[in-house]
PDB file of C-alpha atoms in Angstrom:
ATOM      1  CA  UNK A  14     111.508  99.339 109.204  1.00  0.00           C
ATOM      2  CA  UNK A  15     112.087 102.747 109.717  1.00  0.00           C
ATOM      3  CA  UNK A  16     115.533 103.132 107.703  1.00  0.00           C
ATOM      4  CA  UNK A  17     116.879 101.053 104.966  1.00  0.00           C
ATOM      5  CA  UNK A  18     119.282 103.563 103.382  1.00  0.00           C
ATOM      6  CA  UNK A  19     120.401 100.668 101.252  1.00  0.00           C
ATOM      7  CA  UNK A  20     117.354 100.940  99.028  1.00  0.00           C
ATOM      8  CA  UNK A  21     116.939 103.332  96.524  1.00  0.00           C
ATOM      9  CA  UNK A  22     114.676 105.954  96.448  1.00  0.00           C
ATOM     10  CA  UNK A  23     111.222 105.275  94.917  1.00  0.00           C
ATOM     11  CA  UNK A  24     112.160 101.906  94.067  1.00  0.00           C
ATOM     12  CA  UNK A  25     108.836 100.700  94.480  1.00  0.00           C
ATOM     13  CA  UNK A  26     105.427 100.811  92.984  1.00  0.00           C
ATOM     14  CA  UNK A  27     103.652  99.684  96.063  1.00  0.00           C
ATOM     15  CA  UNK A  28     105.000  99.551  99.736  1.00  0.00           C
ATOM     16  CA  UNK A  29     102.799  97.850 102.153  1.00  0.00           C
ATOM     17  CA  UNK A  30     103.028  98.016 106.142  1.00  0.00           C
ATOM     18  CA  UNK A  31     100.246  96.065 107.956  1.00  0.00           C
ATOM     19  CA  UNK A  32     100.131  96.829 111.806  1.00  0.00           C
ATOM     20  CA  UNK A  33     103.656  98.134 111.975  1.00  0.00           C
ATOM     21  CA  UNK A  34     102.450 101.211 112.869  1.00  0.00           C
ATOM     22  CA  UNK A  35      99.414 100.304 115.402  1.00  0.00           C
ATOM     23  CA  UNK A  36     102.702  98.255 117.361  1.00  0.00           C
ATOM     24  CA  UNK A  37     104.862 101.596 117.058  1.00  0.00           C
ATOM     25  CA  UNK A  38     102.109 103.486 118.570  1.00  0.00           C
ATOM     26  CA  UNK A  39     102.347 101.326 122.051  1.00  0.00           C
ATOM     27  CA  UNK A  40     105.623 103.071 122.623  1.00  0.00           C
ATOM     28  CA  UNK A  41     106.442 106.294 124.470  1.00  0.00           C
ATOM     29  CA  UNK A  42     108.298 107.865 122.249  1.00  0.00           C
ATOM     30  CA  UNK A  43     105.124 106.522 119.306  1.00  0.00           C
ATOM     31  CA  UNK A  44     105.647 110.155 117.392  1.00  0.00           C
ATOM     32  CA  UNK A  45     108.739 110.156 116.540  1.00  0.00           C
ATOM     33  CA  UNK A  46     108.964 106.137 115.215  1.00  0.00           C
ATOM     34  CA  UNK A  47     105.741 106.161 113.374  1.00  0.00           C
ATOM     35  CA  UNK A  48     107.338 109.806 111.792  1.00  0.00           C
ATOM     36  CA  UNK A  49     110.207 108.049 110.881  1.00  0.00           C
ATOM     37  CA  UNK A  50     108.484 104.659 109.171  1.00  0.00           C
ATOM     38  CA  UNK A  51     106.393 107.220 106.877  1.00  0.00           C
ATOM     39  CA  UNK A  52     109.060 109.386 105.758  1.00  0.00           C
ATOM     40  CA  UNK A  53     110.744 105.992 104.896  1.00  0.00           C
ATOM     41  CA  UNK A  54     107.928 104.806 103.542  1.00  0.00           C
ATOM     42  CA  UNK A  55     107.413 107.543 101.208  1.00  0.00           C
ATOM     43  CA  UNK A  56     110.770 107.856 100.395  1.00  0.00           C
ATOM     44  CA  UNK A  57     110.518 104.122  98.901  1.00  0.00           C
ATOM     45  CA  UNK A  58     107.540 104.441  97.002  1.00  0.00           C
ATOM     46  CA  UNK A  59     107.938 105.614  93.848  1.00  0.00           C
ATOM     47  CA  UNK A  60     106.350 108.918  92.308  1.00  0.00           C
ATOM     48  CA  UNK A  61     103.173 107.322  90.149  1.00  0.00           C
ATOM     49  CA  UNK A  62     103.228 104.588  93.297  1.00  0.00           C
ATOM     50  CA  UNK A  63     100.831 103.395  96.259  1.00  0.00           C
ATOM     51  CA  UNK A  64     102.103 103.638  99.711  1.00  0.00           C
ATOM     52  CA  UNK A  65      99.224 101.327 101.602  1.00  0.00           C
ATOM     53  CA  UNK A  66      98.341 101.308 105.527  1.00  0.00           C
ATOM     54  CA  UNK A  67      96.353  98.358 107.023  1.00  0.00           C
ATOM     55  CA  UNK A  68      95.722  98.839 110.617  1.00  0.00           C
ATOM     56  CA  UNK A  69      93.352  98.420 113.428  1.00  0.00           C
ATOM     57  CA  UNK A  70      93.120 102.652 114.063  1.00  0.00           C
ATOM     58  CA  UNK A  71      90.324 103.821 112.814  1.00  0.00           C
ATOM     59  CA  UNK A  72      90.358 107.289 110.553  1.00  0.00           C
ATOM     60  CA  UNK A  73      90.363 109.649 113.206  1.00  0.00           C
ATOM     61  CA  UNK A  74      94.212 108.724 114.292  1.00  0.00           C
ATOM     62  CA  UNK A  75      95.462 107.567 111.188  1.00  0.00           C
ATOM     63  CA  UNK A  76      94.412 110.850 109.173  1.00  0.00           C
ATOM     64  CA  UNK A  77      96.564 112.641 111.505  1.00  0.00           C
ATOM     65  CA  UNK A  78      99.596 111.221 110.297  1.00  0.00           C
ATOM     66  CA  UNK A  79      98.709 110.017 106.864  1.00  0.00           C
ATOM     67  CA  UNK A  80      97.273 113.417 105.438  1.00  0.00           C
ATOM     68  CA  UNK A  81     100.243 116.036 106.674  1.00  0.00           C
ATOM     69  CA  UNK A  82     101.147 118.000 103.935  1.00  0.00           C
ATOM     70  CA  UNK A  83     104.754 117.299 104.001  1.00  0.00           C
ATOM     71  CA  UNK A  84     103.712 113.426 102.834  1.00  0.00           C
ATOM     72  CA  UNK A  85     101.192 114.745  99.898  1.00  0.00           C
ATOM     73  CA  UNK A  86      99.805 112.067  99.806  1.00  0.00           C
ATOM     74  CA  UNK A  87      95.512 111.850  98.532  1.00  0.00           C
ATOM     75  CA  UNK A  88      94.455 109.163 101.109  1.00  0.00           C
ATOM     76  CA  UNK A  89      91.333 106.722 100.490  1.00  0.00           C
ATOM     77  CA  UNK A  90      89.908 105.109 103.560  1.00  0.00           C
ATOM     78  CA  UNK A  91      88.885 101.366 103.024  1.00  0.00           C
ATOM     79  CA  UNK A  92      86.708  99.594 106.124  1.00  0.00           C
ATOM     80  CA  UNK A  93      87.490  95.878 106.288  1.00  0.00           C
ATOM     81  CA  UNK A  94      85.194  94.261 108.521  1.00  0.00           C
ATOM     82  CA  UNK A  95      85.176  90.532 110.086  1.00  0.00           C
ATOM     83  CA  UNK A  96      82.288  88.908 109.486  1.00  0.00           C
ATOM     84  CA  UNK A  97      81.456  86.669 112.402  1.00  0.00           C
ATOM     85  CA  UNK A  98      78.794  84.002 113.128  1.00  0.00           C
ATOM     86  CA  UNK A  99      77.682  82.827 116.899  1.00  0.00           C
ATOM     87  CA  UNK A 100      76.851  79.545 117.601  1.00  0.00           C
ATOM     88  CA  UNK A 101      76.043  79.102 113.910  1.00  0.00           C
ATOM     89  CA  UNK A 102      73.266  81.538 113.445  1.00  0.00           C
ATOM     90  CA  UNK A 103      73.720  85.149 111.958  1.00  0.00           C
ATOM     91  CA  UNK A 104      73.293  88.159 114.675  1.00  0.00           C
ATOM     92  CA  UNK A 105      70.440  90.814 114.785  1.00  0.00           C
ATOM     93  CA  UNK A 106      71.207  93.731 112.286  1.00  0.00           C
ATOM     94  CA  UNK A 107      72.355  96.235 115.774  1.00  0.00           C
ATOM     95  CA  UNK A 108      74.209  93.299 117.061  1.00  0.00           C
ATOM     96  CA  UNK A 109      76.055  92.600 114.007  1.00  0.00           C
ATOM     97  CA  UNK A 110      77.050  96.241 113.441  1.00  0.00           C
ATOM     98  CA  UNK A 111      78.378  96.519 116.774  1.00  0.00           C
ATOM     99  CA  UNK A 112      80.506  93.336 116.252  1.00  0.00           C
ATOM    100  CA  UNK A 113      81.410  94.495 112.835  1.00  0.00           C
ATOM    101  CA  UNK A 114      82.303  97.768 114.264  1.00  0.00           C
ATOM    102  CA  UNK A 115      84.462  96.418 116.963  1.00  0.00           C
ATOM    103  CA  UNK A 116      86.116  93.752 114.656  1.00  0.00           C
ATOM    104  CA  UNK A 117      86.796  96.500 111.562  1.00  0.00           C
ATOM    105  CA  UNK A 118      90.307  97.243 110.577  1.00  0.00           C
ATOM    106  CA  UNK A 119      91.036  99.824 107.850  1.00  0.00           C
ATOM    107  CA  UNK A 120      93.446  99.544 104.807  1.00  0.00           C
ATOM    108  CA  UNK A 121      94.951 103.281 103.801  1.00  0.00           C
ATOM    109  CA  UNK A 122      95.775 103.715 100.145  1.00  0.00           C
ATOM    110  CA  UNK A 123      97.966 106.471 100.100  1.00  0.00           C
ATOM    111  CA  UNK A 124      99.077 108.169  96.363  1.00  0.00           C
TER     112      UNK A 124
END
């Protein structure tokens, strides 16, 4: 995921990781493979084309890596929350943000 040399550069319109990087970022050396999987990543998309990020890290990590200038990429932060029911009946408003909160991934549309 991190190097396919045998794909051209910018040969896509749209490149699409989902959780890739929230797995790379469980290991000890997390820097330099999530570095490596977004230069790739960028390298594949092509110039006019979306690079897009869905992951369970909220903005405050993911902004570090997606927004460094060397990617130039304009980054848009969707919130994609779970809607949940318990025991059939809707929460309270406070209880339902919480669980919304806690249950929220985030897609990253990077261009």
């Amino acid at each position: 995921a991190t190097d396919v040399p045998h794909l051209s550069s910018g040969a896509f319109d749209l490149v699409v990781e989902k959780s890739t990087i929230d797995a790379l970022m469980c290991s000890d050396r997390h820097a330099l493979a999530v570095a490596s999987l977004l230069r790739e990543a960028q390298r594949l998309t092509a110039a006019a084309g979306v690079f897009l990020s869905v992951s369970m890290h909220g903005p405050r990590v993911m902004l570090r890596w997606l927004r460094q200038a060397c990617f130039g990429w304009q980054v848009r932060v969707v919130v994609l929350h779970e809607e949940s029911e318990e025991g059939g009946q809707l929460q309270s408003g406070a209880a339902q943000r919480s669980k919304r909160r806690r249950n929220a991934h985030f897609a990253y549309v990077c261009s």
